[in-house]
Coordinates of C-alpha atoms in Angstrom, one line a residue:
M1 CA 82.3 141.0 119.9
F2 CA 80.7 140.3 116.5
G3 CA 79.5 136.8 115.6
S4 CA 82.1 136.3 112.9
E5 CA 84.9 137.2 115.4
R6 CA 83.6 134.7 117.9
I7 CA 83.5 132.0 115.2
N8 CA 87.1 132.8 114.2
M9 CA 88.2 132.6 117.8
A10 CA 86.4 129.3 118.3
T11 CA 88.0 127.9 115.1
E12 CA 91.4 129.0 116.2
R13 CA 91.0 127.3 119.6
K14 CA 89.9 124.1 117.9
E15 CA 92.9 124.3 115.6
K16 CA 95.3 124.9 118.5
L17 CA 94.0 121.8 120.3
I18 CA 94.4 119.7 117.2
R19 CA 98.0 121.1 116.7
V20 CA 98.9 120.4 120.3
L21 CA 97.7 116.8 119.9
Q22 CA 99.8 116.5 116.7
I23 CA 102.9 117.9 118.5
M24 CA 102.3 115.5 121.4
Q25 CA 102.2 112.6 119.0
T26 CA 105.8 113.3 118.1
T27 CA 107.0 112.9 121.7
D28 CA 107.9 109.9 123.8
E29 CA 109.3 109.2 127.3
K30 CA 112.8 110.3 126.3
T31 CA 111.7 113.4 124.4
P32 CA 109.0 115.2 126.4
L33 CA 107.9 118.8 125.7
N34 CA 107.0 121.5 128.2
A35 CA 104.5 124.3 127.7
T36 CA 107.1 126.8 126.5
Q37 CA 108.4 124.4 123.9
I38 CA 104.9 123.6 122.7
V39 CA 104.1 127.3 122.3
R40 CA 107.3 127.8 120.3
R41 CA 106.4 124.9 118.0
L42 CA 102.9 126.2 117.5
D43 CA 104.4 129.4 116.3
T44 CA 107.2 128.1 114.1
E45 CA 105.4 125.0 112.6
Y46 CA 101.8 126.1 112.4
E47 CA 102.0 130.0 112.6
L48 CA 99.8 130.1 115.6
E49 CA 101.1 133.3 117.3
G50 CA 100.5 134.7 120.7
V51 CA 99.4 131.5 122.3
E52 CA 99.3 131.8 126.1
R53 CA 101.5 129.3 127.9
R54 CA 98.8 128.6 130.5
S55 CA 96.4 127.5 127.8
I56 CA 98.6 124.6 127.0
Y57 CA 97.9 123.1 130.5
R58 CA 94.1 123.3 129.7
D59 CA 94.7 121.7 126.3
I60 CA 96.7 118.8 127.8
A61 CA 94.1 118.2 130.5
L62 CA 91.3 118.1 127.9
L63 CA 93.3 115.6 125.7
Q64 CA 93.8 113.4 128.8
D65 CA 90.1 113.6 129.6
C66 CA 89.4 112.5 126.0
G67 CA 91.5 109.3 126.6
Y68 CA 94.9 110.2 125.2
D69 CA 97.7 108.6 127.1
I70 CA 99.6 111.8 127.8
V71 CA 101.9 111.5 130.9
Q72 CA 103.6 114.3 132.8
T73 CA 107.3 113.8 133.6
E74 CA 108.3 113.2 137.2
D75 CA 110.0 116.5 137.6
K76 CA 107.0 118.2 135.9
R77 CA 109.4 120.9 134.5
S78 CA 110.2 118.7 131.4
G79 CA 106.5 118.7 130.5
W80 CA 104.6 115.8 129.0
Y81 CA 104.9 113.0 126.5
M82 CA 102.7 110.6 124.6
N83 CA 103.1 107.3 126.5
T84 CA 101.3 105.1 124.0
H85 CA 101.6 105.2 120.2
A86 CA 99.7 103.1 117.6
F87 CA 102.7 100.8 117.2
A88 CA 106.0 100.3 119.0
D89 CA 109.1 101.1 117.0
W90 CA 110.1 97.5 116.6
Q91 CA 106.7 96.7 115.2
I92 CA 107.0 99.6 112.7
K93 CA 110.5 98.3 111.7
I94 CA 109.1 94.9 110.9
M95 CA 106.3 96.3 108.8
I96 CA 108.6 98.6 106.9
D97 CA 111.0 95.7 106.1
A98 CA 108.1 93.6 105.0
V99 CA 106.7 96.3 102.7
Q100 CA 110.2 97.0 101.2
Q101 CA 110.6 93.4 100.3
A102 CA 107.2 92.9 98.8
R103 CA 107.6 92.2 95.1
C104 CA 103.9 93.0 94.5
V105 CA 104.3 96.5 95.8
S106 CA 105.9 99.2 93.6
L107 CA 108.9 101.2 94.8
N108 CA 106.7 104.3 94.8
E109 CA 103.9 102.7 96.8
A110 CA 106.5 101.2 99.2
T111 CA 108.0 104.7 99.8
K112 CA 104.5 106.1 100.6
I113 CA 103.7 103.3 103.0
R114 CA 107.0 103.6 104.7
E115 CA 106.4 107.3 105.3
N116 CA 102.9 106.6 106.7
L117 CA 104.3 104.1 109.1
L118 CA 107.0 106.5 110.2
N119 CA 104.3 109.0 111.0
L120 CA 102.9 106.6 113.6
T121 CA 105.9 107.0 115.9
S122 CA 107.5 109.8 117.8
K123 CA 110.0 112.3 116.4
R124 CA 112.8 110.3 118.2
G125 CA 111.4 107.0 116.9
R126 CA 111.4 108.3 113.3
S127 CA 115.0 109.4 113.8
R128 CA 116.0 106.0 115.1
L129 CA 114.3 104.2 112.3
T130 CA 115.8 106.4 109.5
H131 CA 119.3 106.7 110.9
M132 CA 120.2 103.0 110.4
M133 CA 121.5 101.8 107.0
Q134 CA 118.5 101.0 104.8
Q135 CA 118.3 97.6 103.2
H136 CA 118.1 97.4 99.4
P137 CA 114.4 97.4 98.5
G138 CA 113.0 94.3 96.8
N139 CA 110.1 96.2 95.2
V140 CA 110.0 96.0 91.5
N141 CA 108.3 98.0 88.7
V142 CA 104.8 96.5 89.2
N143 CA 101.4 97.8 88.6
E144 CA 100.8 101.0 90.6
N145 CA 97.1 100.0 91.0
I146 CA 97.9 97.2 93.5
G147 CA 96.7 99.3 96.5
I148 CA 93.5 100.1 94.6
Y149 CA 93.0 96.4 93.7
I150 CA 93.4 95.3 97.4
E151 CA 90.8 97.9 98.4
T152 CA 88.5 96.7 95.7
M153 CA 88.9 93.1 96.8
L154 CA 88.3 93.9 100.5
E155 CA 85.1 95.7 99.5
A156 CA 84.0 92.9 97.2
I157 CA 84.4 90.3 100.0
Y158 CA 82.6 92.6 102.4
Q159 CA 79.7 93.1 100.0
N160 CA 79.6 89.5 98.9
R161 CA 80.3 90.4 95.3
K162 CA 82.4 88.8 92.6
I163 CA 85.5 90.4 91.1
E164 CA 86.4 90.7 87.4
F165 CA 89.9 91.0 86.0
Q166 CA 92.3 90.2 83.2
Y167 CA 95.4 88.0 83.7
T168 CA 98.8 88.3 82.2
E169 CA 101.6 85.8 81.3
I170 CA 105.2 86.1 80.0
N171 CA 105.8 85.5 76.3
D172 CA 108.9 84.2 74.6
S173 CA 110.3 87.8 74.4
M174 CA 110.0 88.0 78.2
K175 CA 107.2 90.6 77.9
K176 CA 104.1 90.6 80.0
V177 CA 101.0 90.1 77.8
L178 CA 97.3 89.4 78.4
R179 CA 96.5 85.8 78.7
R180 CA 93.9 84.2 76.3
E181 CA 93.7 87.4 74.2
G182 CA 92.5 89.5 77.1
K183 CA 89.8 87.2 78.4
K184 CA 88.0 88.6 81.4
Y185 CA 87.9 86.3 84.5
L186 CA 84.9 86.4 86.8
L187 CA 85.9 85.0 90.2
N188 CA 84.1 84.2 93.5
L189 CA 86.9 85.5 95.8
Y190 CA 87.2 83.8 99.2
A191 CA 90.7 84.7 100.4
I192 CA 93.7 86.9 99.7
Y193 CA 96.8 85.0 100.8
W194 CA 100.4 86.3 101.3
S195 CA 103.2 83.9 100.3
D196 CA 106.8 84.4 99.2
N197 CA 106.4 88.2 99.1
N198 CA 103.4 88.0 96.8
Y199 CA 99.6 88.1 97.2
Y200 CA 97.5 85.3 95.9
L201 CA 93.7 85.4 95.2
I202 CA 92.0 82.2 96.2
G203 CA 88.5 81.6 94.8
A204 CA 86.3 79.6 92.4
H205 CA 84.7 80.2 89.0
D206 CA 81.0 79.7 88.5
N207 CA 81.4 76.8 86.1
H208 CA 84.0 74.9 88.2
D209 CA 83.8 73.6 91.8
N210 CA 87.6 73.4 92.2
L211 CA 89.5 76.2 93.9
V212 CA 91.9 78.3 91.8
N213 CA 94.6 80.9 92.6
Y214 CA 95.9 84.0 90.8
R215 CA 98.9 86.1 91.6
L216 CA 98.0 89.7 92.3
D217 CA 101.0 91.2 90.5
R218 CA 99.9 89.5 87.3
I219 CA 96.4 90.9 87.4
V220 CA 95.2 94.0 85.5
N221 CA 92.0 95.9 85.2
L222 CA 90.5 94.5 88.4
T223 CA 87.0 95.7 89.3
M224 CA 84.1 94.7 91.5
S225 CA 81.3 93.0 89.7
D226 CA 77.6 93.7 90.1
E227 CA 77.0 89.9 90.5
K228 CA 76.6 88.4 93.9
M229 CA 79.3 86.0 95.1
I230 CA 78.4 82.3 95.4
D231 CA 79.0 81.3 99.0
A232 CA 82.1 79.3 99.7
K233 CA 80.1 76.5 101.3
E234 CA 78.1 76.0 98.2
K235 CA 81.2 75.9 96.0
V236 CA 83.8 73.9 98.0
G237 CA 81.7 72.2 100.7
V238 CA 81.2 72.5 104.4
N239 CA 83.9 74.0 106.6
P240 CA 85.4 76.0 103.7
E241 CA 88.0 77.5 105.9
M242 CA 89.8 74.2 106.3
I243 CA 89.3 73.3 102.7
I244 CA 90.8 76.6 101.5
Q245 CA 93.7 76.3 104.0
D246 CA 94.4 72.8 102.7
Y247 CA 94.3 74.0 99.1
I248 CA 96.8 76.8 100.0
E249 CA 99.3 74.4 101.6
K250 CA 99.1 72.0 98.6
S251 CA 98.9 74.5 95.7
V252 CA 99.9 78.0 96.6
N253 CA 102.8 77.0 98.8
H254 CA 103.6 74.2 96.3
F255 CA 103.5 71.5 98.9
Q256 CA 101.8 69.0 96.6
G257 CA 101.9 65.3 97.3
E258 CA 102.0 63.1 100.4
L259 CA 104.0 63.5 103.5
I260 CA 107.2 61.4 103.3
R261 CA 110.1 60.8 105.6
V262 CA 113.4 62.1 104.1
E263 CA 116.9 61.1 105.0
V264 CA 119.9 63.2 104.0
E265 CA 123.6 62.8 104.6
Y266 CA 125.8 65.8 105.1
E267 CA 129.0 67.1 106.7
P268 CA 127.9 69.0 109.8
G269 CA 128.9 72.7 110.1
Q270 CA 127.5 76.0 111.0
A271 CA 126.0 76.8 107.6
A272 CA 124.9 73.2 106.8
N273 CA 123.2 72.9 110.2
A274 CA 121.4 76.2 109.9
I275 CA 120.2 75.7 106.3
L276 CA 118.8 72.3 107.0
Y277 CA 117.1 73.3 110.3
D278 CA 115.4 76.2 108.5
F279 CA 114.2 73.8 105.8
A280 CA 113.2 70.9 107.9
G281 CA 112.0 72.7 111.1
G282 CA 112.5 71.7 114.7
N283 CA 111.1 68.1 114.3
I284 CA 114.3 66.7 112.9
R285 CA 116.4 63.7 114.1
V286 CA 120.2 63.5 113.6
R287 CA 122.6 60.6 114.0
K288 CA 126.3 60.7 113.5
L289 CA 128.3 58.4 111.2
E290 CA 131.7 57.0 111.8
N291 CA 133.1 59.1 108.9
G292 CA 132.2 62.3 110.7
H293 CA 129.1 63.0 108.6
C294 CA 125.6 63.1 109.9
V295 CA 122.3 61.7 108.7
A296 CA 119.2 63.7 109.4
S297 CA 115.6 62.4 109.1
F298 CA 112.5 64.6 108.9
Q299 CA 109.1 64.7 107.2
K300 CA 108.3 66.8 104.1
M301 CA 105.6 66.9 101.5
D302 CA 106.6 65.1 98.3
S303 CA 106.7 67.8 95.6
V304 CA 108.6 69.3 92.7
T305 CA 109.9 72.0 95.0
L306 CA 111.3 69.4 97.3
V307 CA 113.5 68.1 94.4
G308 CA 114.3 71.7 93.6
W309 CA 115.6 72.4 97.1
F310 CA 118.0 69.4 96.9
M311 CA 119.2 70.6 93.5
Q312 CA 119.9 74.0 95.0
H313 CA 121.9 72.5 97.7
A314 CA 123.3 69.5 95.8
G315 CA 126.8 70.2 96.9
M316 CA 125.9 70.1 100.6
Y317 CA 123.3 67.4 101.1
K318 CA 122.9 63.9 99.6
V319 CA 119.5 62.2 99.6
V320 CA 119.7 58.8 101.3
G321 CA 116.0 58.0 101.1
P322 CA 113.4 57.5 100.0
E323 CA 114.8 55.9 96.9
K324 CA 112.3 57.6 94.6
L325 CA 113.4 61.0 95.8
R326 CA 117.0 60.1 95.4
D327 CA 116.4 58.9 91.9
E328 CA 114.6 62.1 91.0
V329 CA 117.4 64.3 92.3
Q330 CA 120.0 62.2 90.4
E331 CA 118.0 62.5 87.2
R332 CA 117.8 66.3 87.5
I333 CA 121.5 66.5 88.2
R334 CA 122.2 64.4 85.0
S335 CA 119.9 66.6 83.0
A336 CA 121.6 69.7 84.3
W337 CA 125.0 68.3 83.4
K338 CA 123.8 67.6 79.8
I339 CA 122.8 71.2 79.4
Y340 CA 126.1 72.6 80.8
S341 CA 128.3 70.1 78.9
R342 CA 127.0 71.1 75.4

């Protein structure tokens, strides 16, 4: 046998082993494959003809020796299946749903990510995940470079380098334009935070010690700078993790202000109970009134968004206290009425 022929045969054996692994990754406990079925798929899907059935047993044994969790069925005639995949189907479902609702991810990117996630499950798992009715995606027509930007930021943090970018804003014509005539921002990036289906960049500029945040979907032309990043301890103080977390809670999540005790009156019901519980959390106390209504008390951060929430649900909940919050909600209601009564 000539040297080139031996090389070709060795290459074919390696390819066959890889293809067998790829085929096994499409199996699970409910959809095993035996040697005959594997040989057939090698022929039809990968054009590997004349594969001996007995060689499949050797391939499976080799893959098992290499650490792949391939299990033989109890009756043995049904063959083998991949017992462990990278993610369980329910985990893939959660990730797909999160990606499809991410407003900072374009529809095109979301589709690619969804396909990649589906490739991590078995053939049966893919069918289960794609047979159900698909929810309407929340992705919008955003910058297709978001994935590249995230990769760049991860590398910048890893290499302790600053990032540079331009920021956009919305003008009176509802068009996205560059802020400050295209000014380039140089940022010491310390964290990338996910909130309300958007990514936020948390960092500090060289000439300011205060933390700042930028929304990723409003950033363009992001690159990694040659300049070394200033350490977070030097910019924001000792224990920067806690300082950054506190900043996120007060600024990015819009929980600005002091913690206050809120009391609201409402008519109990399935919807009213569920909405208030989701908003206030489990640490909520309720007392019933003689008129059939309830008064709930809980703690919340005093903020603009707190007033906004009560405006959103003004027909369901009445603020009882504190007086300052009640007055603010009443004023917002009066202002809204003036607008609609013009």
